[in-house]
Backbone as a ProteinNet text record, in pm:
[ID]
protein_1_A
[PRIMARY]
NALPANGGTIYVKPGTYIFTSSWSVSKPNVNVVGDGRLSTIISPSSDFSAISVTGGIVFSMHNITMPVILGSIAVVFVSASTFVSNNCELDGVTGTAGAAIVADRTDFNRPLTDASVEDCVFTRCNFTANSGVTGTFVNCLFDSCEWTCTATAMTINGVSSNVHISNSSFVNTTTDTTVFSATNEVTNLRISNSNFVGRNTGGTVSCVQATSNLYDAVFTGCTFTGSHTAVTADSTIVSLSGGTKHCAF
[TERTIARY]
4951.3	4850.8	4845	4933.3	4909.7	4809.1	4762.3	4650.4	4522.4	4438.2	4309.5	4217.7	4103.3	4021.6	3979.2	3969.2	3914.9	4027.6	4162.1	4265.8	4350.8	4427.1	4504.6	4625.3	4722.8	4832.9	4967.1	5043.4	5161.4	5267.8	5378.6	5468.5	5602.8	5643.8	5753.1	5884.3	5975.5	6105.7	6190.6	6267.9	6351.3	6436.4	6436.1	6513.8	6449.5	6512.5	6469.4	6414.3	6300.5	6237	6196.1	6229.6	6196.7	6094.6	5973.8	5882.6	5922.4	5907.5	5920.7	5792.1	5688.2	5553.4	5447.1	5351	5241.6	5181.7	5165.5	5074.6	4940.8	4866.3	4711.5	4662.2	4594.7	4536.1	4372.6	4327.5	4179.4	4112.8	4193	4139.9	4107.3	3995.7	3956.4	4052.6	4057.1	4123.6	4261.6	4333.6	4494.9	4564.4	4647.3	4731.6	4861.1	4954.5	5082.5	5168.8	5243.5	5314	5461.6	5524.5	5669.9	5733.6	5877.1	5936.6	5962.9	5941.4	5950.4	5998.4	5963.7	5977	6122.4	6225.7	6377.9	6418.7	6328.7	6371.1	6307.1	6188.7	6118.5	6075.4	6136.6	6119.7	6083.9	5980.4	5920.7	5906.6	5957.8	5961.7	5939.5	5872.4	5877.4	6007.3	6022.1	6166.6	6161	6036.6	6024.4	5905.5	5847.5	5731.5	5595.2	5558.5	5440.6	5403.8	5256.5	5207.5	5249.6	5307.5	5363.4	5257.2	5146.6	5030.1	4895.3	4810.6	4673.8	4570	4471	4386.5	4241	4168.2	4035.3	3949.7	3808.7	3716.6	3643.6	3654.2	3560.9	3606.9	3730.5	3806.7	3874.5	3928.2	4009.5	4149.4	4242.1	4390.8	4468.6	4545	4611.5	4762.9	4861.5	4984.4	5023.5	5126.4	5176.4	5330.6	5407.5	5545.3	5626.8	5601.8	5670.7	5688.9	5800.8	5832.3	5827.5	5765.2	5740.8	5798.6	5918.1	5967.5	5942.5	5944.4	5945.6	6086.6	6143.2	6273.2	6264.2	6181.5	6184	6026.7	6018.4	5894.5	5814.4	5696.3	5602.7	5475.5	5459.1	5353.6	5324.5	5197.5	5185.4	5208.1	5272	5306.4	5186.6	5071.6	4947.6	4829.6	4766.2	4656.8	4515.2	4420.7	4312.6	4177.6	4093.8	3978.5	3860.6	3768.7	3639.5	3680.1	3775.4	3818.8	3854.2	3917.2	3976.8	4110.2	4201.2	4330.5	4363.1	4421.7	4452.8	4605.7	4658.2	4798.9	4830	4923.6	4956	5121.5	5188.5	5325.5	5403.9	5354.3	5421.4	5483.4	5556.5	5618.2	5600.4	5509.6	5464.5	5512.1	5556.8	5584.5	5453	5353.2	5229.2	5127.2	5012.3	4882.6	4786.1	4698.9	4580.4	4457.9	4341.1	4226.3	4125.6	4047.1	3935.6	3811.5	3719	3591.1	3523	3537.4	3481.9	3563	3720.5	3818.1	3813.2	3833.6	3849.1	3994.3	4055.3	4173.7	4171.7	4240.7	4235.7	4374.2	4449.3	4591.4	4612.7	4702.5	4756.9	4915.5	4967.1	5119.3	5189.4	5128	5191.4	5240.6	5349.1	5419.1	5403.6	5347.4	5307.6	5416.3	5518.9	5643	5609.3	5502.7	5464.2	5305.9	5266.1	5133.1	5020.1	4925.8	4803.4	4714.1	4731.5	4684	4568.3	4469.1	4368.9	4286.4	4277.1	4213.7	4052.9	3976.3	3839.8	3786.8	3794.5	3781.3	3657.4	3627.1	3514	3528.4	3470.2	3465.3	3615.1	3701.4	3856.1	3871.3	3983.8	4024.4	4181.5	4241.8	4377.1	4408	4487.7	4531.1	4678.9	4759.8	4884.2	4974.2	4923.9	4997.3	5064.1	5179.1	5238	5248.3	5224.2	5229.7	5344.6	5451.9	5572.9	5605.5	5514.6	5541.4	5527	5540	5539.5	5396.2	5298	5147.9	5114.8	5043	5025.5	4908.4	4786.4	4650.1	4561	4527	4443	4348	4215.9	4107.1	3971.6	3882.2	3738.2	3744.6	3669.2	3669.2	3515.4	3474.6	3340.3	3342.8	3285.3	3302.7	3441.1	3534.1	3664.7	3711.5	3795.6	3839.5	4011.9	4053.2	4205.7	4226.3	4286.6	4303.5	4448.2	4506.8	4665.3	4736.4	4717.1	4805.2	4894.6	5014.8	5095.3	5117.2	5096.9	5125.4	5256.8	5368	5460.6	5513.7	5454	5471.1	5538.8	5581.1	5636.3	5521.3	5431.7	5299.2	5173.5	5060.7	4941	4910.6	4914.1	4918.2	4795.9	4675	4547.3	4458.7	4428.3	4330.3	4208.7	4087.3	3971.1	3917.2	3934.6	3900.6	3783	3725.2	3589.4	3491.9	3368.5	3253.6	3268.8	3268.8	3312.1	3208.3	3198.1	3097.2	3160.8	3128.1	3159.9	3309.1	3381.4	3521.8	3566.2	3600.3	3646	3796.4	3851.9	4024.2	4021.7	4098.4	4115.1	4258.2	4303.1	4440.9	4564	4549.3	4633.2	4710.6	4815.6	4889.1	4920	4915.4	4942.6	5039.6	5163.6	5280.9	5319.8	5320.7	5363.6	5512.4	5607.1	5744.3	5783.4	5700.9	5732.9	5661.3	5725.5	5659.5	5540.2	5458	5330.7	5246.5	5216.1	5135.4	5035.5	4906.9	4804.6	4829.6	4780	4819.9	4717.1	4576.7	4443.6	4357.3	4324.4	4239.7	4120.5	4008	3895.8	3833.6	3864.1	3834.4	3709.5	3615.3	3502.1	3403.6	3288.6	3178.3	3217	3213.5	3234.5	3118.3	3066.7	2959	2998.4	2971.7	2999.3	3155.6	3217.4	3361.8	3396.2	3445.1	3464.8	3621.8	3690.9	3832.6	3852.1	3898.5	3915.8	4069.1	4103	4207.8	4340.5	4344	4447.6	4523.1	4633.2	4727.8	4756	4723.5	4772.5	4894.1	4999.6	5111.2	5155.3	5140.2	5191.9	5302.7	5377.5	5505.3	5495.2	5530.2	5527.3	5648.2	5651.9	5769.3	5716.1	5614.3	5570.9	5424.4	5352.9	5213.9	5142.8	5015.1	4939.7	4922.1	4947.1	4912	4783.1	4710.3	4581.2	4607.4	4592.1	4600	4494.2	4366.8	4254.4	4186.5	4160.8	4113.4	3999.4	3893.9	3790	3752.9	3760.5	3732.8	3604	3540.6	3397.1	3311	3207.8	3099.7	3142.5	3144.1	3194.5	3070.8	2994.1	2881.9	2902	2872.7	2860.4	3000.6	3104.6	3228.9	3246.9	3299.2	3320.2	3471.1	3549.6	3677.9	3673.8	3709.2	3706.3	3853.7	3884.2	4018	4128	4142	4244.2	4318.5	4459.4	4546.2	4591.5	4586.2	4635.5	4735.2	4855.9	4973.6	5022.9	5045.2	5070.7	5197.9	5278.4	5404.6	5464.5	5472.6	5544.6	5493.2	5376.7	5316	5176.7	5135.9	5005	4910.9	4800	4708.9	4557.8	4463.9	4328.6	4285.4	4193.7	4149.5	4041.2	4105	4011.9	4040.4	3976	3972.6	4109.3	4210.1	4343	4421.4	4386.5	4452.8	4359.7	4233.6	4137.8	4066.3	4085.1	4029.8	3906.5	3786.4	3672.1	3603.9	3591.4	3507.6	3415.4	3347.8	3252.3	3123.8	3053.8	2923.4	2936.1	3028.8	3049	2928.2	2882.7	2773.7	2783.5	2725.2	2721.1	2857.1	2960.2	3080.8	3129.5	3175.3	3216.2	3374	3427.8	3568.2	3588.4
529.1	620.3	575	468.3	425.3	326.7	273.6	159.1	205.1	143.1	183.7	228.4	264	307.5	190	65.7	-47.8	-126.6	-57.4	-131.3	-240.7	-315.8	-393.6	-461	-509.1	-562.2	-490.8	-461.6	-404.9	-509.5	-537.8	-631.3	-544.3	-578	-503.2	-585.7	-547.9	-616.5	-637.8	-742.7	-750.3	-621.3	-575.7	-463.6	-382.7	-280.2	-212.3	-67.2	-36.3	82.1	167.5	295.3	379.2	479.8	480.9	576.1	709.7	823	948.9	1010.5	965.8	1006.7	894.6	907.8	810.5	772.2	650.1	603.2	589.4	678.5	668.1	606.2	476.7	383.6	406.9	458	478.6	397.7	339.2	258.9	114.1	78.5	-68.5	-179.7	-286.2	-409.8	-394.6	-313.4	-305.3	-426	-475.2	-609.6	-575.1	-563.3	-553.4	-677.8	-730.2	-853.4	-829.2	-875.6	-872.4	-1000.1	-1006.4	-1119.9	-1229.5	-1182.5	-1262.4	-1176.6	-1239.5	-1165.4	-1103.3	-1182.6	-1144.6	-1065.1	-1052.4	-986.9	-849.2	-835.7	-710.2	-647.4	-516.7	-464.1	-319	-273.1	-148.7	-82.9	40.1	105.4	260.3	305	469.3	508.4	645.3	699.3	765.5	788.1	847.9	804.9	895.2	856.8	874.8	775.2	791.3	667.6	650.3	516.6	522.5	416.4	393.9	386.2	304.3	292.5	324.1	395.1	443.4	383.4	294.7	234.2	279.4	363.7	413.3	409.5	433.6	445.1	312.3	230.3	96.5	10.6	8.6	-96.6	-205.7	-285.8	-404.9	-374.5	-390.1	-377.5	-492.1	-549.8	-679.5	-655.7	-732	-732.9	-872.8	-925.5	-1057.2	-1063.4	-1138.8	-1164.4	-1020.8	-959.3	-830.8	-825.9	-749.3	-710	-559.5	-519.2	-364.7	-353.8	-297.3	-269.9	-117	-68.1	58.5	108.8	225.8	263	346.9	432.5	513.5	528	549.9	558.1	441.6	448.5	342.9	335.5	397.6	418.7	300.2	234.3	129.2	163.2	57.4	68.7	78	10.5	3.9	45.3	148.8	212.7	159.5	115.5	85.4	141.6	209.9	277.9	240.8	160.5	134	64.5	-25.5	-99.5	-241.5	-317.1	-462	-456.7	-516.8	-530.3	-679.6	-725.9	-869.6	-882.1	-969.7	-997	-1133.7	-1186	-1321.6	-1327	-1405.7	-1427.8	-1301.3	-1224.6	-1084.9	-1072.7	-992.4	-949.7	-790.1	-758.4	-621.2	-558.4	-456.2	-392.3	-286.4	-355.6	-269.5	-252.8	-297	-262.3	-214.7	-131.1	-66.9	-54.4	-70.4	-45.7	33.4	119.8	188.7	193	222.8	253.5	116	3.5	-112.4	-182.9	-145.6	-219.6	-359.6	-427.5	-583.4	-617.9	-718.8	-757	-902.3	-957.3	-1096.4	-1122.9	-1211.7	-1217.6	-1374.3	-1418.5	-1553.5	-1560.4	-1641.7	-1668.7	-1521.3	-1437.5	-1296.9	-1281	-1224.7	-1200.7	-1053	-1039	-895.1	-856.6	-771.2	-756.3	-636.9	-554.3	-467.5	-484.6	-410.5	-458.1	-407	-489	-456.9	-382.1	-246.1	-164.4	-72.5	-60.3	31.3	10.1	-131.1	-157.9	-163.7	-125.3	-135.3	-209.8	-347.6	-415.6	-521.7	-563.7	-648.3	-745.9	-862.5	-951	-974.7	-1020	-1039.4	-1188.4	-1230.5	-1360.1	-1368.6	-1429.9	-1446.1	-1588.2	-1638.2	-1768.6	-1790.3	-1880.7	-1901.2	-1784.1	-1687.8	-1557.7	-1556.6	-1491.2	-1471.4	-1331.9	-1316.7	-1168	-1185.2	-1113.6	-1113	-980.5	-889.5	-756.7	-753.2	-645.2	-640.2	-686.3	-616.5	-662.9	-678.9	-806.2	-854	-780.5	-793	-744.5	-674.5	-561.3	-473.5	-414.1	-412.4	-338.9	-401.8	-363.6	-416.5	-488.7	-613.5	-711.7	-762.5	-769	-812.4	-914.6	-1029.3	-1140.9	-1151.8	-1184.5	-1224.6	-1365.8	-1414.7	-1558.7	-1560.8	-1611.9	-1653.2	-1798.8	-1841	-1987.2	-2023.7	-2110.4	-2162.6	-2037.4	-1949	-1821.2	-1844.3	-1782.8	-1777.2	-1641.5	-1622.6	-1498.1	-1510.8	-1447.6	-1438.5	-1317.7	-1262.2	-1133.8	-1100	-978.7	-947.4	-865.8	-840.2	-780	-860.5	-817.1	-923.1	-932.2	-1072.1	-1106.4	-1048	-1052.9	-1000.6	-934.1	-811.2	-739.5	-681.3	-744.1	-687.4	-562.1	-454.4	-325	-252.4	-297.2	-240.3	-333.7	-287.9	-381.4	-456.3	-601.2	-699.5	-803.7	-880	-1000.5	-1082.3	-1222.3	-1329	-1334.8	-1347	-1379.6	-1511.1	-1576.8	-1715.7	-1744.8	-1811.9	-1847.9	-1991.3	-2049.5	-2210.6	-2219	-2341.7	-2404.8	-2306.3	-2225.7	-2113.3	-2125.6	-2050.5	-2044.2	-1893.5	-1870.7	-1732.9	-1761.1	-1709.5	-1711.9	-1584.9	-1551.7	-1423.4	-1443.6	-1376.4	-1396.3	-1349.7	-1244.4	-1154	-1194.3	-1185.5	-1232.7	-1156.7	-1217.9	-1149	-1061.7	-1121	-1028.9	-1121.2	-1081.8	-1141	-1175	-1303.9	-1347.8	-1286.9	-1318.4	-1273	-1202.3	-1069.5	-999.1	-937.3	-928.1	-854	-746.2	-638.2	-518.3	-445.2	-494	-440.7	-549.2	-526.2	-622.5	-713.2	-846.2	-936.7	-1033.4	-1053.6	-1160.8	-1267.7	-1385.8	-1499.2	-1513.8	-1528	-1565.5	-1701.7	-1773.1	-1902.1	-1927.2	-2007	-2045	-2195	-2266	-2399.7	-2437.7	-2546.9	-2620.3	-2520	-2442.1	-2332.8	-2341.7	-2286.4	-2295.1	-2151.6	-2137.3	-2013.2	-2032.2	-1966.7	-1974.5	-1842.8	-1838.4	-1727.7	-1755.6	-1651.5	-1679.6	-1583.7	-1640.4	-1562.5	-1566.5	-1486	-1505.7	-1546	-1623.1	-1673.8	-1653.8	-1562.1	-1527.7	-1612	-1557.9	-1628.2	-1531.4	-1599.8	-1525.3	-1581.2	-1459.9	-1503.7	-1516.2	-1642.7	-1668.8	-1587.5	-1591.3	-1518.4	-1447.6	-1305.1	-1226	-1125.6	-1122.4	-1038.8	-949.8	-817.6	-709.7	-633.1	-687.6	-629	-723.9	-701.4	-799.1	-903.8	-1030.9	-1127.8	-1225.7	-1235.4	-1305.1	-1424.8	-1535.7	-1659.4	-1685	-1703.6	-1739	-1892.5	-1965.5	-2112.5	-2136.8	-2196.3	-2251.7	-2392.6	-2466.2	-2621.8	-2654.1	-2754.9	-2824.1	-2738.5	-2633	-2551.6	-2588.3	-2549.5	-2565.4	-2419.7	-2400.1	-2300.6	-2346.1	-2266.2	-2270.9	-2149.5	-2176.1	-2078.6	-2153.3	-2066.1	-2136.7	-2219.4	-2207.6	-2304.9	-2448.4	-2463.3	-2598.1	-2600.3	-2694.2	-2707.4	-2734.2	-2657	-2695.7	-2686.6	-2730.6	-2704.8	-2567.1	-2534.9	-2402.3	-2376.3	-2307.7	-2284.4	-2143.1	-2099.1	-1958.3	-1919.5	-1999.2	-1941.4	-1918.4	-1958.2	-1941.9	-1846.9	-1888.7	-1799.2	-1706.2	-1568	-1475.6	-1409.6	-1412.6	-1355	-1267.7	-1133.2	-1047.2	-963.5	-871	-808	-872.4	-839	-916.1	-1025.5	-1116.6	-1249.7	-1340	-1409.5	-1498.6	-1597.1	-1718.6	-1801.6	-1829.7	-1862.8	-1891.3	-2033.3	-2108.8	-2257.3	-2266.7	-2328.5	-2345.6	-2517.8
-920.8	-983.6	-1143	-1187.4	-1312.7	-1340.9	-1212.2	-1228	-1259.8	-1336.6	-1380.3	-1270.6	-1282.4	-1180.7	-1089.9	-1142.6	-1063.8	-1007.3	-989.2	-944.2	-1030.1	-958.5	-1025.3	-950.1	-1006.3	-934.4	-967	-852.4	-857	-811.7	-885	-845.7	-809.1	-683	-635.9	-648.6	-726.8	-739.1	-607.6	-606.6	-487	-454.3	-328.5	-282.4	-167.7	-108.5	5.1	-64.4	-17.6	-78.4	36.3	55.5	163.5	108.9	184.5	151.8	236	156.5	217.7	256.7	214.9	252.9	236.9	307.5	315.2	177	149	20.4	53.6	5	38.3	-67.8	-32.4	-129.8	-111.1	-244.2	-258	-362.7	-454	-572.1	-522.1	-561.4	-503.6	-563.6	-501.2	-541.6	-597.5	-513.1	-533.2	-473.9	-545	-498.8	-521.1	-395.4	-416.5	-380.9	-467	-463.4	-470.7	-354.8	-345.2	-387.3	-399.5	-442.2	-318.2	-194.4	-69	38	163.2	288.6	299.6	258	270.5	142.2	40.3	-79.1	-106.2	-72	-82.6	47.8	70.1	209.2	175.4	234.3	225.1	347.5	373.2	500.6	485.8	582.6	592.4	648.1	584.5	627.6	776.9	822.8	967	1012.7	1115.9	1206.5	1137.1	1035.8	978.5	923.2	895.4	841.1	690.5	658.1	512.6	429	457	375.9	460	401.7	458.7	375.3	404.8	323.1	377.5	283.6	330.4	203.5	235.6	140.5	117.2	202.4	173.5	52.6	38.9	-49.6	-2.7	-99.5	-52.3	-113.7	-15.8	-46.7	3.6	-87.9	-40.3	-56.8	31.3	22.6	30.3	-47.3	-49.9	-43.5	29.8	19.4	34.8	138	171.1	318.6	339	486.6	489.3	606.6	625.4	770.6	787.9	914.2	935.5	1054.5	1102.4	1123.5	1070.5	1098.4	1241.1	1240.1	1362.3	1414.7	1555	1614.7	1623.8	1650.9	1673.2	1597.6	1485.7	1400.6	1321.5	1316.1	1242.3	1099.2	1028.4	886.6	796.3	839.8	760	852.9	792.8	865.4	792.3	835.9	764.2	834.5	739.9	802.4	699.4	745.1	682.7	568.1	555.8	436.2	480.1	387	413	371.6	463.4	429.8	434.6	321.4	315.3	318	414.4	414.3	402.3	327.4	303.4	298.6	378.8	393.6	392	500.8	512.3	654.2	670.9	811.8	823.9	928	939	1079.1	1093.9	1213.7	1248.8	1248.8	1322.4	1204.1	1256.6	1173.4	1261.9	1237	1310.2	1210.4	1280.4	1206.8	1283.5	1225.4	1279.8	1193.3	1267.8	1185	1116.1	1188.1	1110.1	1024.3	1027.9	927.6	952	836.3	851.6	793	878	835.8	818.9	706	679.6	642.9	738.6	734.1	746.8	660.2	673.5	676.3	764.5	749.3	776.8	861.7	877.8	1010.5	1020.2	1161	1192.4	1296.2	1354	1452.8	1418.2	1515	1603.4	1571.5	1673	1702.3	1812.3	1864.4	1756.9	1746.9	1666.4	1802.8	1797.5	1900.1	1871.4	1975.8	1951.2	1815.7	1810.7	1683.6	1708.5	1594.7	1619.9	1481.1	1485.3	1360.7	1376.8	1241	1249.7	1114.3	1133.7	1010.5	974.5	1071	1068.8	1081.3	1005.7	989.9	1019.7	1112.2	1121.9	1127.6	1045.1	1029.4	1026.9	1122.7	1101.4	1132.4	1208.9	1236.9	1365.1	1373.6	1489.7	1542.3	1666.3	1731.5	1838.6	1812.8	1901.7	1952.6	1952.6	2016.2	2160.4	2239.5	2380.1	2411.6	2365.7	2381.6	2242.3	2218.1	2073.4	2008	2079.5	2018.6	2126.2	2087.4	2174.6	2102.8	2151	2074.5	2084.3	1998.4	1985.6	1868.7	1895.4	1798	1779.9	1650	1615.1	1509.4	1540.3	1420.5	1388.2	1475.5	1447.7	1487.4	1394.3	1412.3	1408.5	1509.5	1520.6	1519.3	1418.7	1426.6	1394	1476.8	1465.7	1468.3	1560.4	1575.3	1713.5	1703.2	1840.7	1885.6	2015.6	2069.8	2167.7	2166.1	2239.3	2296	2408.9	2440.7	2570.7	2597.9	2718.1	2813.1	2748.7	2836.2	2792.8	2839.7	2800.3	2670.7	2632.7	2491.9	2414.6	2475.5	2410.5	2515.7	2471.6	2552.6	2478.7	2506.7	2444.8	2530.5	2503.5	2569.8	2533.7	2422.4	2381.3	2362.7	2363.4	2350	2230.1	2248.9	2153.6	2145	2032	2022.1	1929.2	1941.2	1841.6	1798	1914.8	1902.8	1912.1	1834.8	1838.7	1813.6	1894.2	1892.5	1909.5	1814.5	1801	1783.8	1843.7	1813.2	1800.6	1922.7	1938.1	2066.4	2087.2	2212.7	2252.6	2385.2	2445.1	2526.7	2514.2	2601.3	2650.8	2781.1	2847.8	2899.6	2855	2900.6	3000.6	3058.5	3171.6	3294.4	3418	3523.1	3584.6	3647.4	3716.9	3635.4	3505.8	3408.9	3351.2	3342.7	3291.6	3146.7	3108.9	2979.6	2860.2	2893.4	2836.9	2905.2	2864.5	2942.8	2872.3	2940.2	2877.1	2983.6	2934.6	3017.6	2990.3	2889.7	2862.2	2822.3	2780.8	2764.1	2643.7	2661.8	2556	2556.2	2433.6	2422.1	2337.7	2361.5	2281.1	2245.3	2341.8	2334.8	2328.7	2241.8	2222.8	2191.9	2289.4	2273.5	2292.5	2196.8	2199.5	2158.6	2231.4	2186.8	2181.9	2290.7	2304.7	2424.8	2449	2554.2	2611.1	2745.7	2804.9	2906.2	2887.6	2957.4	3039.8	3171.7	3239.5	3330.4	3375.8	3461.1	3575.7	3694	3805.4	3887.9	3994.3	4090	4229.3	4231.7	4350.4	4391.6	4324.1	4346.7	4229	4208.7	4107.3	3992.9	3886.3	3750.6	3706.8	3642.9	3596.7	3443.6	3398.1	3248.1	3173.7	3235	3177.6	3286.9	3257.7	3345.7	3287.9	3342.6	3292.3	3406.8	3375.7	3471.9	3452.1	3345	3312.6	3281.1	3191.5	3182.4	3055.1	3107.4	3013.7	2995.4	2880.4	2862.8	2771.4	2813.6	2723.3	2669.5	2747	2720.2	2761.9	2655.1	2660.9	2623.3	2723.7	2681.8	2666.2	2568.2	2555	2514.5	2572	2540	2556	2646.8	2670.3	2796.5	2812.7	2902.9	2957.3	3107.6	3162.9	3252	3237.4	3311.9	3378.6	3522.4	3592	3686.5	3746.1	3814.9	3745.8	3617.9	3522	3525.3	3573.9	3574.1	3538.7	3449.6	3391.9	3509.2	3515.3	3627.2	3552.3	3639	3601	3607.6	3506.2	3504	3636.5	3743	3838.4	3885.2	3997.6	4039	4070.9	4097.6	4126.2	4007.4	3882.6	3763.3	3664.7	3662.8	3575.2	3662.3	3665.6	3735.5	3655.3	3720.1	3664.4	3765.6	3739.4	3826.2	3746.8	3811.4	3743.7	3718.4	3596.5	3566.5	3497.1	3520.1	3437.8	3459.9	3371	3367	3241.6	3261.2	3154.2	3101.7	3190.5	3151.4	3193.5	3097.2	3127.9	3105.2	3199.3	3197.9	3237.2
[MASK]
+++++++++++++++++++++++++++++++++++++++++++++++++++++++++++++++++++++++++++++++++++++++++++++++++++++++++++++++++++++++++++++++++++++++++++++++++++++++++++++++++++++++++++++++++++++++++++++++++++++++++++++++++++++++++++++++++++++++++++++++++++++++++

């Protein structure tokens, strides 16, 4: 509240800070800077989002860890605004109503679920939750990211377009589970120089599976692994059904 109307920077000293109620950010250009991941820890006291960002603003966090003590609520909720994260460790972020997320060197320890985001950039991020990323994505880039999940690493379940993924890896640590899934219409999907690793117990693991309309999807320089052995991307590993067309593997 002490910041001017046009926002500013808040420095958070080393320590552990427990929020007893949600912090609603409505001023533009608020920048919260911690002393480092292991030094500055901010967490809600119970089952609520610690930070809620609304109103078409830009909110930034740097060098902070935000764990969830109880429940599975995302620590940061973004609606029609931009959330910027650098060198953070976060237990859950979600975005709705065209939210934008720009993250670099950020670890997401809980799923980015039910997101409806656009104009997003994720670089050098790690997704280590049970299911890493689920939602609707428009004009989104993932570069040099790693998924290590016990469920499907990425699921596009809303009408999406212009999703580009490069230099990344998707690893599913649970047997007989699809690694990357598109269950709704996706247009202009580009994945390059990335690895998909699925594990099975004797059957076929679909590294990439589309159960709805997948239009103009191109995979270049990618490797697909099923049965613990690298194989060529073919119908036994890459499963495409529904209205798929203009897809190159």
